[in-house]
Each structure stands twice: as C-alpha cells, then as structure tokens.
CSV table of C-alpha atoms in Angstrom, one decimal:
chain,number,residue,atom,x,y,z
A,21,UNK,CA,0.4,0.2,0.2
A,22,UNK,CA,1.6,3.2,-0.6
A,23,UNK,CA,1.9,6.1,2.0
A,24,UNK,CA,-1.2,8.2,2.5
A,25,UNK,CA,-1.9,11.2,0.7
A,26,UNK,CA,-1.2,14.7,2.6
A,27,UNK,CA,-4.6,15.8,4.3
A,28,UNK,CA,-7.1,17.6,2.4
A,29,UNK,CA,-6.7,21.6,1.9
A,30,UNK,CA,-10.2,23.4,1.5
A,31,UNK,CA,-8.9,26.9,1.1
A,32,UNK,CA,-5.1,27.9,1.5
A,33,UNK,CA,-6.1,30.2,4.8
A,34,UNK,CA,-7.7,26.7,6.3
A,35,UNK,CA,-5.8,25.9,9.6
A,36,UNK,CA,-6.4,23.7,12.8
A,37,UNK,CA,-8.4,24.9,15.4
A,38,UNK,CA,-5.6,26.5,18.0
A,39,UNK,CA,-7.8,27.8,21.0
A,40,UNK,CA,-11.2,27.1,22.5
A,41,UNK,CA,-12.3,30.5,20.6
A,42,UNK,CA,-11.4,28.9,17.2
A,43,UNK,CA,-12.6,25.5,18.2
A,44,UNK,CA,-16.0,27.4,18.1
A,45,UNK,CA,-15.2,29.2,15.3
A,46,UNK,CA,-14.6,26.0,13.4
A,47,UNK,CA,-17.6,24.4,14.6
A,48,UNK,CA,-19.8,26.9,13.7
A,49,UNK,CA,-18.1,26.7,10.4
A,50,UNK,CA,-19.0,22.9,9.8
A,51,UNK,CA,-22.8,23.2,11.3
A,52,UNK,CA,-23.1,26.0,8.3
A,53,UNK,CA,-21.2,23.4,5.6
A,54,UNK,CA,-24.5,21.0,6.9
A,55,UNK,CA,-26.6,23.0,6.4
A,56,UNK,CA,-25.6,24.7,2.5
A,57,UNK,CA,-24.9,20.3,1.9
A,58,UNK,CA,-27.1,19.8,-1.6
A,59,UNK,CA,-26.4,16.3,-2.3
A,60,UNK,CA,-25.4,13.1,0.0
A,61,UNK,CA,-21.7,13.1,-1.6
A,62,UNK,CA,-20.8,16.5,-1.4
A,63,UNK,CA,-21.6,16.5,2.6
A,64,UNK,CA,-19.4,13.5,2.8
A,65,UNK,CA,-16.4,15.3,1.2
A,66,UNK,CA,-17.3,17.8,3.4
A,67,UNK,CA,-17.0,15.1,6.6
A,68,UNK,CA,-14.0,14.0,5.3
A,69,UNK,CA,-11.8,17.1,4.8
A,70,UNK,CA,-13.4,19.7,6.3
A,71,UNK,CA,-13.1,18.3,9.8
A,72,UNK,CA,-9.4,18.8,9.6
A,73,UNK,CA,-9.8,22.0,10.9
A,74,UNK,CA,-11.2,21.2,14.1
A,75,UNK,CA,-9.1,17.5,14.2
A,76,UNK,CA,-5.9,17.3,12.5
A,77,UNK,CA,-5.2,14.2,11.3
A,78,UNK,CA,-3.2,12.1,8.6
A,79,UNK,CA,-6.6,11.3,7.0
A,80,UNK,CA,-10.2,10.5,6.9
A,81,UNK,CA,-12.5,8.0,5.8
A,82,UNK,CA,-16.2,7.8,5.0
A,83,UNK,CA,-18.2,4.8,5.3
A,84,UNK,CA,-21.8,4.5,4.0
A,85,UNK,CA,-24.3,1.5,5.7
A,86,UNK,CA,-26.1,-0.3,3.0
A,87,UNK,CA,-28.0,-3.1,4.5
A,88,UNK,CA,-26.0,-4.2,6.8
A,89,UNK,CA,-22.9,-3.7,4.2
A,90,UNK,CA,-20.2,-0.6,4.7
A,91,UNK,CA,-19.6,1.0,1.3
A,92,UNK,CA,-16.4,3.2,0.9
A,93,UNK,CA,-17.7,6.2,-0.4
A,94,UNK,CA,-14.9,9.6,0.7
A,95,UNK,CA,-11.4,9.3,1.2
A,96,UNK,CA,-9.5,12.5,2.3
A,97,UNK,CA,-7.6,14.4,-0.1
A,98,UNK,CA,-8.5,11.9,-2.8
A,99,UNK,CA,-10.9,13.1,-5.5
A,100,UNK,CA,-12.2,9.7,-6.8
A,101,UNK,CA,-11.4,5.8,-5.2
A,102,UNK,CA,-9.6,3.0,-7.5
A,103,UNK,CA,-11.8,0.0,-7.4
A,104,UNK,CA,-8.8,-2.2,-6.9
A,105,UNK,CA,-5.8,-0.8,-5.6
A,106,UNK,CA,-4.3,-1.8,-2.6
A,107,UNK,CA,-5.7,0.6,0.2
A,108,UNK,CA,-9.4,0.2,-1.2
A,109,UNK,CA,-9.6,-3.3,-1.2
A,110,UNK,CA,-8.0,-2.9,2.3
A,111,UNK,CA,-10.4,-0.5,3.8
A,112,UNK,CA,-13.2,-2.0,2.4
A,113,UNK,CA,-12.2,-5.0,4.1
A,114,UNK,CA,-11.6,-2.9,7.6
A,115,UNK,CA,-15.3,-1.5,6.7
A,116,UNK,CA,-16.7,-4.7,7.3
A,117,UNK,CA,-15.4,-5.6,10.5
A,118,UNK,CA,-15.7,-2.0,12.2
A,119,UNK,CA,-19.5,-2.4,11.1
A,120,UNK,CA,-19.6,-5.4,13.3
A,121,UNK,CA,-18.0,-4.6,15.9
A,122,UNK,CA,-20.3,-0.9,16.1
A,123,UNK,CA,-23.3,-3.2,15.6
A,124,UNK,CA,-23.0,-5.7,18.2
A,125,UNK,CA,-23.1,-1.9,20.7
A,126,UNK,CA,-26.5,-1.0,21.0
A,127,UNK,CA,-25.1,2.9,22.2
A,128,UNK,CA,-22.9,2.8,19.0
A,129,UNK,CA,-19.8,4.7,21.1
A,130,UNK,CA,-17.2,6.1,19.3
A,131,UNK,CA,-14.0,3.9,19.9
A,132,UNK,CA,-9.9,4.2,19.1
A,133,UNK,CA,-8.5,1.5,17.4
A,134,UNK,CA,-5.1,0.3,17.1
A,135,UNK,CA,-3.1,-2.0,14.7
A,136,UNK,CA,-3.1,-4.5,17.3
A,137,UNK,CA,-6.8,-4.8,18.2
A,138,UNK,CA,-7.5,-6.4,14.5
A,139,UNK,CA,-7.2,-10.0,12.9
A,140,UNK,CA,-4.0,-10.9,11.8
A,141,UNK,CA,-5.3,-10.2,8.1
A,142,UNK,CA,-6.2,-6.4,8.3
A,143,UNK,CA,-2.7,-6.0,10.7
A,144,UNK,CA,-1.0,-6.9,7.7
A,145,UNK,CA,-2.5,-4.1,5.5
A,146,UNK,CA,-1.6,-1.1,8.1
A,147,UNK,CA,2.1,-0.5,7.1
A,148,UNK,CA,4.1,1.3,8.9
A,149,UNK,CA,3.7,5.2,9.1
A,150,UNK,CA,0.6,4.8,8.7
A,151,UNK,CA,-1.0,6.2,11.6
A,152,UNK,CA,-0.7,5.1,15.6
A,153,UNK,CA,-4.5,5.2,16.0
A,154,UNK,CA,-7.8,5.3,13.8
A,155,UNK,CA,-10.2,7.3,16.0
A,156,UNK,CA,-13.8,5.6,14.5
A,157,UNK,CA,-17.1,7.6,15.3
A,158,UNK,CA,-20.3,6.5,13.7
A,159,UNK,CA,-22.7,8.6,11.5
A,160,UNK,CA,-26.1,8.0,13.4
A,161,UNK,CA,-29.9,9.9,12.6
A,162,UNK,CA,-31.4,11.4,14.3
A,163,UNK,CA,-33.5,8.2,15.2
A,164,UNK,CA,-30.5,6.2,16.0
A,165,UNK,CA,-30.2,4.8,13.2
A,166,UNK,CA,-26.6,3.9,11.8
A,167,UNK,CA,-25.9,5.6,8.4
A,168,UNK,CA,-22.3,4.9,8.3
A,169,UNK,CA,-19.0,6.0,10.1
A,170,UNK,CA,-15.7,7.6,9.6
A,171,UNK,CA,-12.5,6.9,10.4
A,172,UNK,CA,-9.8,9.7,11.6
A,173,UNK,CA,-6.3,8.2,10.9
A,174,UNK,CA,-4.5,10.2,14.1
A,175,UNK,CA,-1.0,10.0,15.5
A,176,UNK,CA,-2.2,10.7,18.9
A,177,UNK,CA,-5.4,10.8,20.8
A,178,UNK,CA,-7.5,14.3,21.0
A,179,UNK,CA,-8.6,15.9,24.0
A,180,UNK,CA,-11.5,15.4,25.7
A,181,UNK,CA,-12.8,18.9,24.8
A,182,UNK,CA,-12.0,18.4,21.1
A,183,UNK,CA,-13.8,14.9,21.0
A,184,UNK,CA,-16.9,16.4,22.4
A,185,UNK,CA,-16.8,19.1,19.9
A,186,UNK,CA,-16.0,16.5,17.1
A,187,UNK,CA,-19.3,14.6,18.3
A,188,UNK,CA,-21.5,17.3,18.5
A,189,UNK,CA,-20.1,17.8,15.0
A,190,UNK,CA,-20.6,14.4,13.3
A,191,UNK,CA,-24.2,14.5,14.8
A,192,UNK,CA,-24.8,18.1,13.3
A,193,UNK,CA,-23.3,15.9,10.1
A,194,UNK,CA,-25.9,12.5,10.7
A,195,UNK,CA,-29.1,15.3,11.0
A,196,UNK,CA,-28.1,16.6,7.6
A,197,UNK,CA,-27.2,12.9,6.0
A,198,UNK,CA,-30.5,11.6,7.3
A,199,UNK,CA,-32.2,14.2,5.3
A,200,UNK,CA,-30.2,14.2,1.8
A,201,UNK,CA,-30.2,10.2,1.7
A,202,UNK,CA,-32.6,8.3,-0.4
A,203,UNK,CA,-35.9,6.9,2.4
A,204,UNK,CA,-34.8,3.5,2.0
A,205,UNK,CA,-33.4,2.3,5.1
A,206,UNK,CA,-36.7,1.2,6.7
A,207,UNK,CA,-37.5,-1.1,3.3
A,208,UNK,CA,-34.3,-2.7,3.0
A,209,UNK,CA,-35.1,-3.6,6.5
A,210,UNK,CA,-37.8,-5.1,6.1
A,211,UNK,CA,-36.6,-6.9,2.5
A,212,UNK,CA,-33.7,-8.5,5.4
A,213,UNK,CA,-36.2,-9.7,7.2
A,214,UNK,CA,-38.7,-10.8,5.1
A,215,UNK,CA,-37.3,-13.9,4.9
A,216,UNK,CA,-38.3,-15.1,7.6
A,217,UNK,CA,-40.9,-12.3,8.7
A,218,UNK,CA,-43.3,-13.8,5.8
A,219,UNK,CA,-43.5,-17.3,6.8
A,220,UNK,CA,-44.1,-16.6,10.0
A,221,UNK,CA,-46.9,-13.8,9.3
A,222,UNK,CA,-48.3,-16.9,6.9
A,223,UNK,CA,-48.5,-19.0,9.6
A,224,UNK,CA,-50.4,-16.5,11.6
A,225,UNK,CA,-52.5,-16.1,9.7
A,226,UNK,CA,-53.3,-19.7,9.2
A,227,UNK,CA,-55.0,-19.7,13.0
A,228,UNK,CA,-57.8,-17.3,12.5
A,229,UNK,CA,-61.0,-18.3,12.9
A,230,UNK,CA,-63.4,-19.1,10.1
A,231,UNK,CA,-66.5,-20.5,9.9
A,232,UNK,CA,-66.4,-23.7,7.0
A,233,UNK,CA,-68.8,-23.0,4.5
A,234,UNK,CA,-69.5,-24.6,1.0
A,235,UNK,CA,-71.6,-23.2,-2.2
A,236,UNK,CA,-74.2,-25.2,-3.3
A,237,UNK,CA,-76.7,-24.8,-6.4
A,238,UNK,CA,-80.1,-23.4,-5.0
A,239,UNK,CA,-83.9,-23.0,-6.1
A,240,UNK,CA,-86.3,-21.5,-4.5
A,241,UNK,CA,-89.6,-23.8,-3.9
A,242,UNK,CA,-92.8,-23.8,-2.3
A,243,UNK,CA,-92.1,-25.7,1.0
A,244,UNK,CA,-96.2,-27.0,1.5
A,245,UNK,CA,-96.2,-27.8,-2.5
A,246,UNK,CA,-98.9,-30.1,-3.4
A,247,UNK,CA,-98.5,-33.5,-6.6
A,248,UNK,CA,-100.6,-33.1,-9.1
A,249,UNK,CA,-100.7,-36.6,-10.5
A,250,UNK,CA,-102.1,-38.2,-13.0
A,251,UNK,CA,-105.6,-39.9,-11.9
A,252,UNK,CA,-105.0,-42.8,-14.4
A,253,UNK,CA,-102.9,-44.3,-17.5
A,254,UNK,CA,-103.9,-42.0,-20.5
A,255,UNK,CA,-102.4,-39.6,-22.9
A,256,UNK,CA,-102.9,-35.7,-21.9
A,257,UNK,CA,-105.2,-33.6,-24.7
A,258,UNK,CA,-104.7,-29.9,-23.5
A,259,UNK,CA,-103.1,-27.6,-20.5
A,260,UNK,CA,-105.7,-25.1,-19.4
A,261,UNK,CA,-102.8,-22.8,-17.4
A,262,UNK,CA,-99.9,-21.7,-18.0
A,263,UNK,CA,-96.7,-22.6,-16.5
A,264,UNK,CA,-96.5,-20.6,-12.9
A,265,UNK,CA,-99.8,-19.0,-13.5
A,266,UNK,CA,-102.2,-18.1,-9.8
A,267,UNK,CA,-105.4,-21.1,-10.0
A,268,UNK,CA,-108.2,-21.4,-7.5
A,269,UNK,CA,-109.2,-24.5,-5.8
A,270,UNK,CA,-111.4,-26.6,-8.2
A,271,UNK,CA,-110.2,-24.9,-11.5
A,272,UNK,CA,-109.2,-27.1,-14.1
A,273,UNK,CA,-105.1,-27.3,-15.3
A,274,UNK,CA,-105.6,-29.8,-17.7
A,275,UNK,CA,-107.6,-32.6,-19.6
A,276,UNK,CA,-106.7,-36.1,-20.5
A,277,UNK,CA,-107.7,-37.8,-24.0
A,278,UNK,CA,-111.4,-39.2,-23.5
A,279,UNK,CA,-111.4,-41.3,-27.1
A,280,UNK,CA,-110.6,-44.4,-26.0
A,281,UNK,CA,-112.6,-44.1,-22.9
A,282,UNK,CA,-115.6,-42.8,-24.4
A,283,UNK,CA,-115.2,-46.1,-27.0
A,284,UNK,CA,-115.4,-48.1,-23.9
A,285,UNK,CA,-118.2,-46.8,-22.4
A,286,UNK,CA,-120.2,-47.3,-26.1
A,287,UNK,CA,-119.2,-50.8,-26.1
A,288,UNK,CA,-120.6,-51.5,-22.4
A,289,UNK,CA,-123.8,-49.7,-22.7
A,290,UNK,CA,-123.9,-51.6,-25.9
A,291,UNK,CA,-123.2,-54.7,-23.7
A,292,UNK,CA,-125.1,-53.8,-21.1
A,293,UNK,CA,-128.1,-53.7,-23.3
A,294,UNK,CA,-127.8,-57.1,-24.6
A,295,UNK,CA,-127.4,-59.0,-21.0
A,296,UNK,CA,-130.6,-56.7,-20.2
A,297,UNK,CA,-132.8,-58.3,-23.0
A,298,UNK,CA,-131.1,-62.1,-22.6
A,299,UNK,CA,-132.3,-61.5,-18.9
A,300,UNK,CA,-135.7,-60.7,-19.8
A,301,UNK,CA,-136.2,-63.3,-22.0
A,302,UNK,CA,-135.3,-66.0,-20.2
A,303,UNK,CA,-137.8,-64.2,-17.3
A,304,UNK,CA,-140.8,-64.7,-19.7
A,305,UNK,CA,-139.8,-68.4,-20.2
A,306,UNK,CA,-139.2,-69.1,-16.9
A,307,UNK,CA,-142.9,-69.4,-16.5
A,308,UNK,CA,-143.0,-72.5,-18.7
A,309,UNK,CA,-139.1,-74.0,-18.1
A,310,UNK,CA,-137.4,-75.4,-15.4
A,311,UNK,CA,-134.5,-74.7,-17.0
A,312,UNK,CA,-135.1,-70.7,-18.4
A,313,UNK,CA,-135.6,-69.9,-14.4
A,314,UNK,CA,-132.1,-72.0,-13.9
A,315,UNK,CA,-130.6,-69.9,-16.7
A,316,UNK,CA,-132.0,-66.5,-15.4
A,317,UNK,CA,-130.1,-66.3,-12.3
A,318,UNK,CA,-126.7,-65.9,-14.3
A,319,UNK,CA,-128.3,-63.7,-16.5
A,320,UNK,CA,-128.8,-61.6,-13.9
A,321,UNK,CA,-125.6,-61.5,-12.9
A,322,UNK,CA,-123.8,-61.1,-16.1
A,323,UNK,CA,-126.5,-57.7,-16.3
A,324,UNK,CA,-125.1,-56.7,-12.6
A,325,UNK,CA,-121.7,-57.2,-14.4
A,326,UNK,CA,-122.3,-55.1,-17.3
A,327,UNK,CA,-123.8,-52.3,-15.1
A,328,UNK,CA,-120.8,-52.4,-13.1
A,329,UNK,CA,-118.6,-52.1,-16.1
A,330,UNK,CA,-120.6,-49.2,-17.7
A,331,UNK,CA,-120.2,-47.4,-14.6
A,332,UNK,CA,-116.3,-47.8,-14.0
A,333,UNK,CA,-115.9,-46.2,-17.3
A,334,UNK,CA,-118.0,-43.7,-16.5
A,335,UNK,CA,-116.1,-42.7,-13.1
A,336,UNK,CA,-113.3,-42.8,-15.2
A,337,UNK,CA,-115.0,-40.5,-17.9
A,338,UNK,CA,-115.5,-38.1,-15.0
A,339,UNK,CA,-111.9,-37.9,-14.0
A,340,UNK,CA,-110.4,-36.6,-16.9
A,341,UNK,CA,-110.5,-33.5,-16.2
A,342,UNK,CA,-107.8,-32.8,-13.1
A,343,UNK,CA,-108.5,-29.4,-11.2
A,344,UNK,CA,-106.7,-27.8,-8.0
A,345,UNK,CA,-106.5,-29.3,-4.9
A,346,UNK,CA,-106.6,-25.9,-3.4
A,347,UNK,CA,-105.1,-22.0,-4.3
A,348,UNK,CA,-101.7,-21.4,-5.2
A,349,UNK,CA,-99.2,-21.2,-8.4
A,350,UNK,CA,-98.9,-24.4,-11.0
A,351,UNK,CA,-95.1,-25.2,-11.1
A,352,UNK,CA,-94.4,-27.4,-14.6
A,353,UNK,CA,-92.2,-27.2,-17.8
A,354,UNK,CA,-93.5,-26.2,-20.9
A,355,UNK,CA,-96.7,-26.9,-21.7
A,356,UNK,CA,-95.9,-28.5,-25.4
A,357,UNK,CA,-93.6,-30.6,-23.3
A,358,UNK,CA,-96.8,-32.3,-21.7
A,359,UNK,CA,-99.6,-32.3,-24.8
A,360,UNK,CA,-99.7,-35.4,-26.2
A,361,UNK,CA,-97.7,-36.9,-23.7
A,362,UNK,CA,-98.8,-40.8,-22.4
A,363,UNK,CA,-98.6,-40.2,-18.5
A,364,UNK,CA,-99.0,-43.5,-16.3
A,365,UNK,CA,-100.9,-43.6,-12.9
A,366,UNK,CA,-99.6,-41.3,-10.0
A,367,UNK,CA,-97.0,-39.6,-12.1
A,368,UNK,CA,-96.7,-36.2,-11.2
A,369,UNK,CA,-97.2,-33.4,-14.2
A,370,UNK,CA,-97.0,-30.3,-12.1
A,371,UNK,CA,-96.9,-28.6,-8.3
A,372,UNK,CA,-99.1,-26.1,-6.4
A,373,UNK,CA,-97.2,-24.3,-4.1
A,374,UNK,CA,-98.0,-21.3,-2.5
A,375,UNK,CA,-96.2,-18.4,-3.1
A,376,UNK,CA,-96.0,-17.3,0.6
A,377,UNK,CA,-94.6,-20.1,1.8
A,378,UNK,CA,-91.8,-20.3,-0.4
A,379,UNK,CA,-87.9,-21.5,0.6
A,380,UNK,CA,-85.2,-23.2,-0.6
A,381,UNK,CA,-83.8,-26.4,-2.0
A,382,UNK,CA,-80.3,-27.0,-2.1
A,383,UNK,CA,-78.0,-29.6,-3.5
A,384,UNK,CA,-75.0,-30.0,-1.6
A,385,UNK,CA,-71.9,-32.3,-3.5
A,386,UNK,CA,-70.8,-35.3,-2.0
A,387,UNK,CA,-67.2,-34.2,-2.6
A,388,UNK,CA,-67.7,-30.7,-1.0
A,389,UNK,CA,-70.4,-32.1,2.3
A,390,UNK,CA,-69.4,-30.5,5.7
A,391,UNK,CA,-71.3,-31.6,8.9
A,392,UNK,CA,-74.5,-29.2,8.8
A,393,UNK,CA,-77.2,-29.5,11.6
A,394,UNK,CA,-80.8,-27.4,11.1
A,395,UNK,CA,-80.7,-23.8,11.7
A,396,UNK,CA,-77.4,-23.7,9.9
A,397,UNK,CA,-76.8,-20.2,8.1
A,398,UNK,CA,-77.5,-19.5,4.9
A,399,UNK,CA,-76.8,-16.8,2.3
A,400,UNK,CA,-78.8,-17.1,-1.2
A,401,UNK,CA,-77.6,-15.0,-4.2
A,402,UNK,CA,-79.9,-15.5,-7.1
A,403,UNK,CA,-79.1,-15.1,-10.5
A,404,UNK,CA,-81.6,-12.5,-11.3
A,405,UNK,CA,-80.5,-10.4,-8.5
A,406,UNK,CA,-76.1,-11.3,-7.6
A,407,UNK,CA,-75.7,-8.5,-5.5
A,408,UNK,CA,-78.7,-8.9,-3.1
A,409,UNK,CA,-78.1,-12.3,-1.4
A,410,UNK,CA,-81.1,-13.3,1.2
A,411,UNK,CA,-80.9,-14.6,4.5
A,412,UNK,CA,-82.4,-18.2,5.3
A,413,UNK,CA,-82.3,-21.1,7.9
A,414,UNK,CA,-81.5,-24.8,7.0
A,415,UNK,CA,-84.4,-26.9,8.6
A,416,UNK,CA,-84.0,-30.2,6.9
A,417,UNK,CA,-81.0,-32.1,5.5
A,418,UNK,CA,-80.7,-36.0,4.3
A,419,UNK,CA,-78.2,-38.2,5.5
A,420,UNK,CA,-77.9,-40.0,2.3
A,421,UNK,CA,-76.5,-38.7,-1.1
A,422,UNK,CA,-79.0,-39.1,-4.0
A,423,UNK,CA,-78.4,-37.9,-8.0
A,424,UNK,CA,-79.5,-34.3,-8.3
A,425,UNK,CA,-80.8,-32.9,-11.3
A,426,UNK,CA,-77.1,-31.9,-12.3
A,427,UNK,CA,-76.1,-36.2,-12.6
A,428,UNK,CA,-73.9,-35.7,-9.4
A,429,UNK,CA,-74.5,-37.3,-6.3
A,430,UNK,CA,-75.3,-34.8,-3.8
A,431,UNK,CA,-77.4,-34.5,-0.2
A,432,UNK,CA,-80.6,-32.8,0.0
A,433,UNK,CA,-81.3,-29.4,1.8
A,434,UNK,CA,-84.3,-27.6,2.4
A,435,UNK,CA,-83.8,-23.8,4.0
A,436,UNK,CA,-86.6,-21.5,4.9
A,437,UNK,CA,-86.1,-17.8,4.5
A,438,UNK,CA,-86.0,-15.4,7.6
A,439,UNK,CA,-87.2,-12.1,7.8
A,440,UNK,CA,-86.9,-10.4,4.0
A,441,UNK,CA,-87.2,-6.8,3.8
A,442,UNK,CA,-90.0,-5.1,1.3
A,443,UNK,CA,-87.3,-4.9,-1.4
A,444,UNK,CA,-86.0,-8.8,-0.7
A,445,UNK,CA,-89.0,-10.2,-0.6
A,446,UNK,CA,-89.8,-8.3,-4.3
A,447,UNK,CA,-87.7,-10.7,-5.9
A,448,UNK,CA,-88.7,-14.0,-4.7
A,449,UNK,CA,-90.4,-16.2,-7.1
A,450,UNK,CA,-90.7,-20.2,-6.8
A,451,UNK,CA,-89.0,-21.1,-10.0
A,452,UNK,CA,-85.9,-19.1,-9.8
A,453,UNK,CA,-82.6,-20.3,-9.2
A,454,UNK,CA,-79.0,-19.2,-8.1
A,455,UNK,CA,-76.4,-20.4,-5.9
A,456,UNK,CA,-76.4,-20.8,-1.7
A,457,UNK,CA,-73.4,-20.4,1.0
A,458,UNK,CA,-73.9,-22.6,3.9
A,459,UNK,CA,-72.0,-22.1,7.0
A,460,UNK,CA,-70.8,-24.9,8.8
A,461,UNK,CA,-69.1,-24.9,12.6
A,462,UNK,CA,-65.8,-22.3,13.2
A,463,UNK,CA,-62.2,-23.2,12.4
A,464,UNK,CA,-59.2,-22.2,11.5
A,465,UNK,CA,-58.3,-20.6,8.0
A,466,UNK,CA,-55.5,-23.0,7.5
A,467,UNK,CA,-58.3,-26.0,7.5
A,468,UNK,CA,-60.8,-23.9,5.4
A,469,UNK,CA,-57.7,-23.7,2.7
A,470,UNK,CA,-56.6,-27.0,3.0
A,471,UNK,CA,-59.4,-29.3,3.5
A,472,UNK,CA,-60.3,-30.3,-0.1
A,473,UNK,CA,-56.5,-31.1,-1.0
A,474,UNK,CA,-56.2,-33.1,2.2
A,475,UNK,CA,-58.8,-34.9,1.4
A,476,UNK,CA,-58.0,-35.6,-2.6
A,477,UNK,CA,-54.3,-37.0,-1.0
A,478,UNK,CA,-55.9,-39.1,1.6
A,479,UNK,CA,-58.0,-40.8,-1.1
A,480,UNK,CA,-54.9,-41.1,-3.3
A,481,UNK,CA,-52.7,-42.0,-1.2
A,482,UNK,CA,-54.9,-43.9,1.8
A,483,UNK,CA,-52.7,-42.2,4.3
C-alpha cells in the first residue's frame, strides 16, 4: 500500500483550530457547511476533508452503511477511488470489520482502534507510517439509526474537549445525512427480514378463526307444495293453465284424452242392453220351463257385471278433467312438453305451491360436504339479483346422497327464508335459481384452505 496522501486542504487559508475560540469558530463553520450541502456526496466530502480544521488527522475515511454492508464512499484528499487498488481493498475489508463491531454496541459509541486490535489479515495491511490510531466515529440519524461511520487516522488521541466538539459535529452531519439520503433504509430492513418474517405471518394467518362454508346450487320452491298427478293412464289432451299461473281451488288444470274411454262406454252400454234383453227373455220363459228359471240367475248376474263395467268407465270419464286441489301457483315445464304425452297413473305432472310459503332446495355435492345441522345459516345469491343476498335458515338435511338434477351425487337440503325486507321479498319467486352459501361450524383458516386438498390426498394415498 502506498503512503497515504496529505490531509485535504479546502482553502489555502484553512488552519487547524488552536484555542477555544478557534474551536467554536470551526464548529460554527462546519455547522454551516452541513446546512449548505445539497447532495450526499457533497456532505461526505465535507465530513472527510473539512473536519481537519477541528481535528488534524493524517487521513479520513467515510463509509456508508447499506443493508449491513458498508461501502467506502470518500477518502480525504482523493477526488476518486480506485476500485482495485490495495488501499481500497484493505479499507473495504476494514469497514466490514468495523461495521460488525459497531452493531454489537447498542449505544454505537466512538472508539479508538490500534493495529494490534485488528485480526491478523487486517494487520498486514496496516503498514508502518500509516498512523498510530484510528478514531472510529459512527454517523447516526436522529432516530439513532446508523447511517455510516468515519475513521480518522491520528498520531495521538485528541483532548476530551475536542472529542466532545467532534461528537456534536458528527451528530450535525448525521442529521443532514438523514435528510439527504433517500428514504430506503426501512424498506431495506424489511426486505432483509422478509425471509423469516413472511413465513411467520403466513403461519399466523393460518390460525385465524373462520366459519366453514360450502357453495351449493339453489332453487326457490314451495315448502308445502302439493303434487298434481295423473289420475289414470292416458294421454294429456290439453292444458288450461300456463306455467307459474295462479289458480283457485277446483279450477281445471289439464284434460286427458277421452277417445278410448268414450268407445269403451259405448261398448259397455251396448253389452248392458244385450245382457238385459237376454235376462228379460229368460224371465218370460221361466214360467213354462224349469231350465229357463235356472238360466235366469246367471243372466241377471251378467247384467249386474255389465252395469258395474259401465259405471267404472263413466267414473273414469268423470276424472279426465284434473282440477286444482287448492289455491296457489301451478309449477311445471312448458305446455308443449306435456301435450300429447302418455302418462301413467300417479305420475306427477305439476306442483301446486303457495307463494307465501316459499323456501329453498339446495343440492350440496358429496365431495364438498361439511357437517351441517338444522339451524345453520344460509345466504342465497339469485341469478336475477346477485348483489342482493337473501338470508335463510337450514331446517332439513338428508342423510344419504342421491343423484341431483345436475347428475352428481349430492345431499338434498331445504331451508326457510328469514325475515325479508320488502325489496327482498319482491325478487323471491318460485322457480328462480342461484347459488347458496351454507355456513357450518367454526374452524381455522388453514383447515378451511387445505380441507379439500387433504381429502384428495387421503383418497389418493390412503393415509
């Protein structure tokens, strides 16, 4: 390493302070220099060079702390640093060692450093003639955050009074430094600790209490709806109502085709006439013939059989008109889907629902199932009004999964609407569909997020 250059001289008239008056005059001058500095390099240059007026030194070095890695920024008497010079390489290593020592001291007190205090690799760079001491002084911000540090190469320790004034001077430089430096140390501190802080935050979030919930397709239905079924085998001839139409009690809903029954009635009527004629002839012959009297009983039985058959056909003809069992709304599909369609006895054709007693039918997929009990809260988002959730309460759950209309195995749930406002009641109509969110018991966010993946993993591995 070459011999260090002579101390920097700002002007030809600058001299080191001799008496007390000179010390405070230099102190005032340095205070003024901190206020006049416009950039951080300008301030560091003043710290490395102009403080020679207060504390005559062989050389001064200024390091800037950046995320725990000190950077050699300014050397007194040098306008530019050589990155690969022996002096620069040694000073960078020295700065890292000083940084570690300063951060071990929570007070960041200044200290003197001799060649013997350094580890062996750094002692080799401290060549004879360099200096007897290095006076290390940290540069602190007003909040005591270490912005950097300065090292003064001295032949002898300065008096205590000079050290006190120097401490005030460096403190003023630190105040100006904190305002000129870009506001990045806090962000760098966060980035430095993000590696272990972020996992802790994520783990903490996993313990946030939440309520288990599941989404299920929903449909508004009549809770006490009556099934309107076909009274006998036949073909639907005509519908007298439209889908979702309000009807009164005993109002005709649809009619079955009567062609077959009318033909059967005509045949039964003719057969009855023949049976009666045969019975009458036998009754007339019975006065003269014992055989005719015996045949009369059989023919009278056949007349009774034909009468019963005709009465049965007439009863069926009376039931071809299906009427409403009460007042309400008729719920079924398109009229054209039913007209001309053969139906069996008891086959459901429509539902008669009361609009004032509307509820919800939910299909909770078996793969999404959670433990639900009657009384669980439900929120319904109808397709026609997705921004107006409707509150409801679960009152019925099935214990066995069945195939839903969507073709998946699901549990059938029923819910009753809670007290609705007039605006909410206006959008409730039987037949509307949407999505319901069913709330279960309380759990942790981690279980809520990983419940499905864990279930899939157990299905895959059997663990």
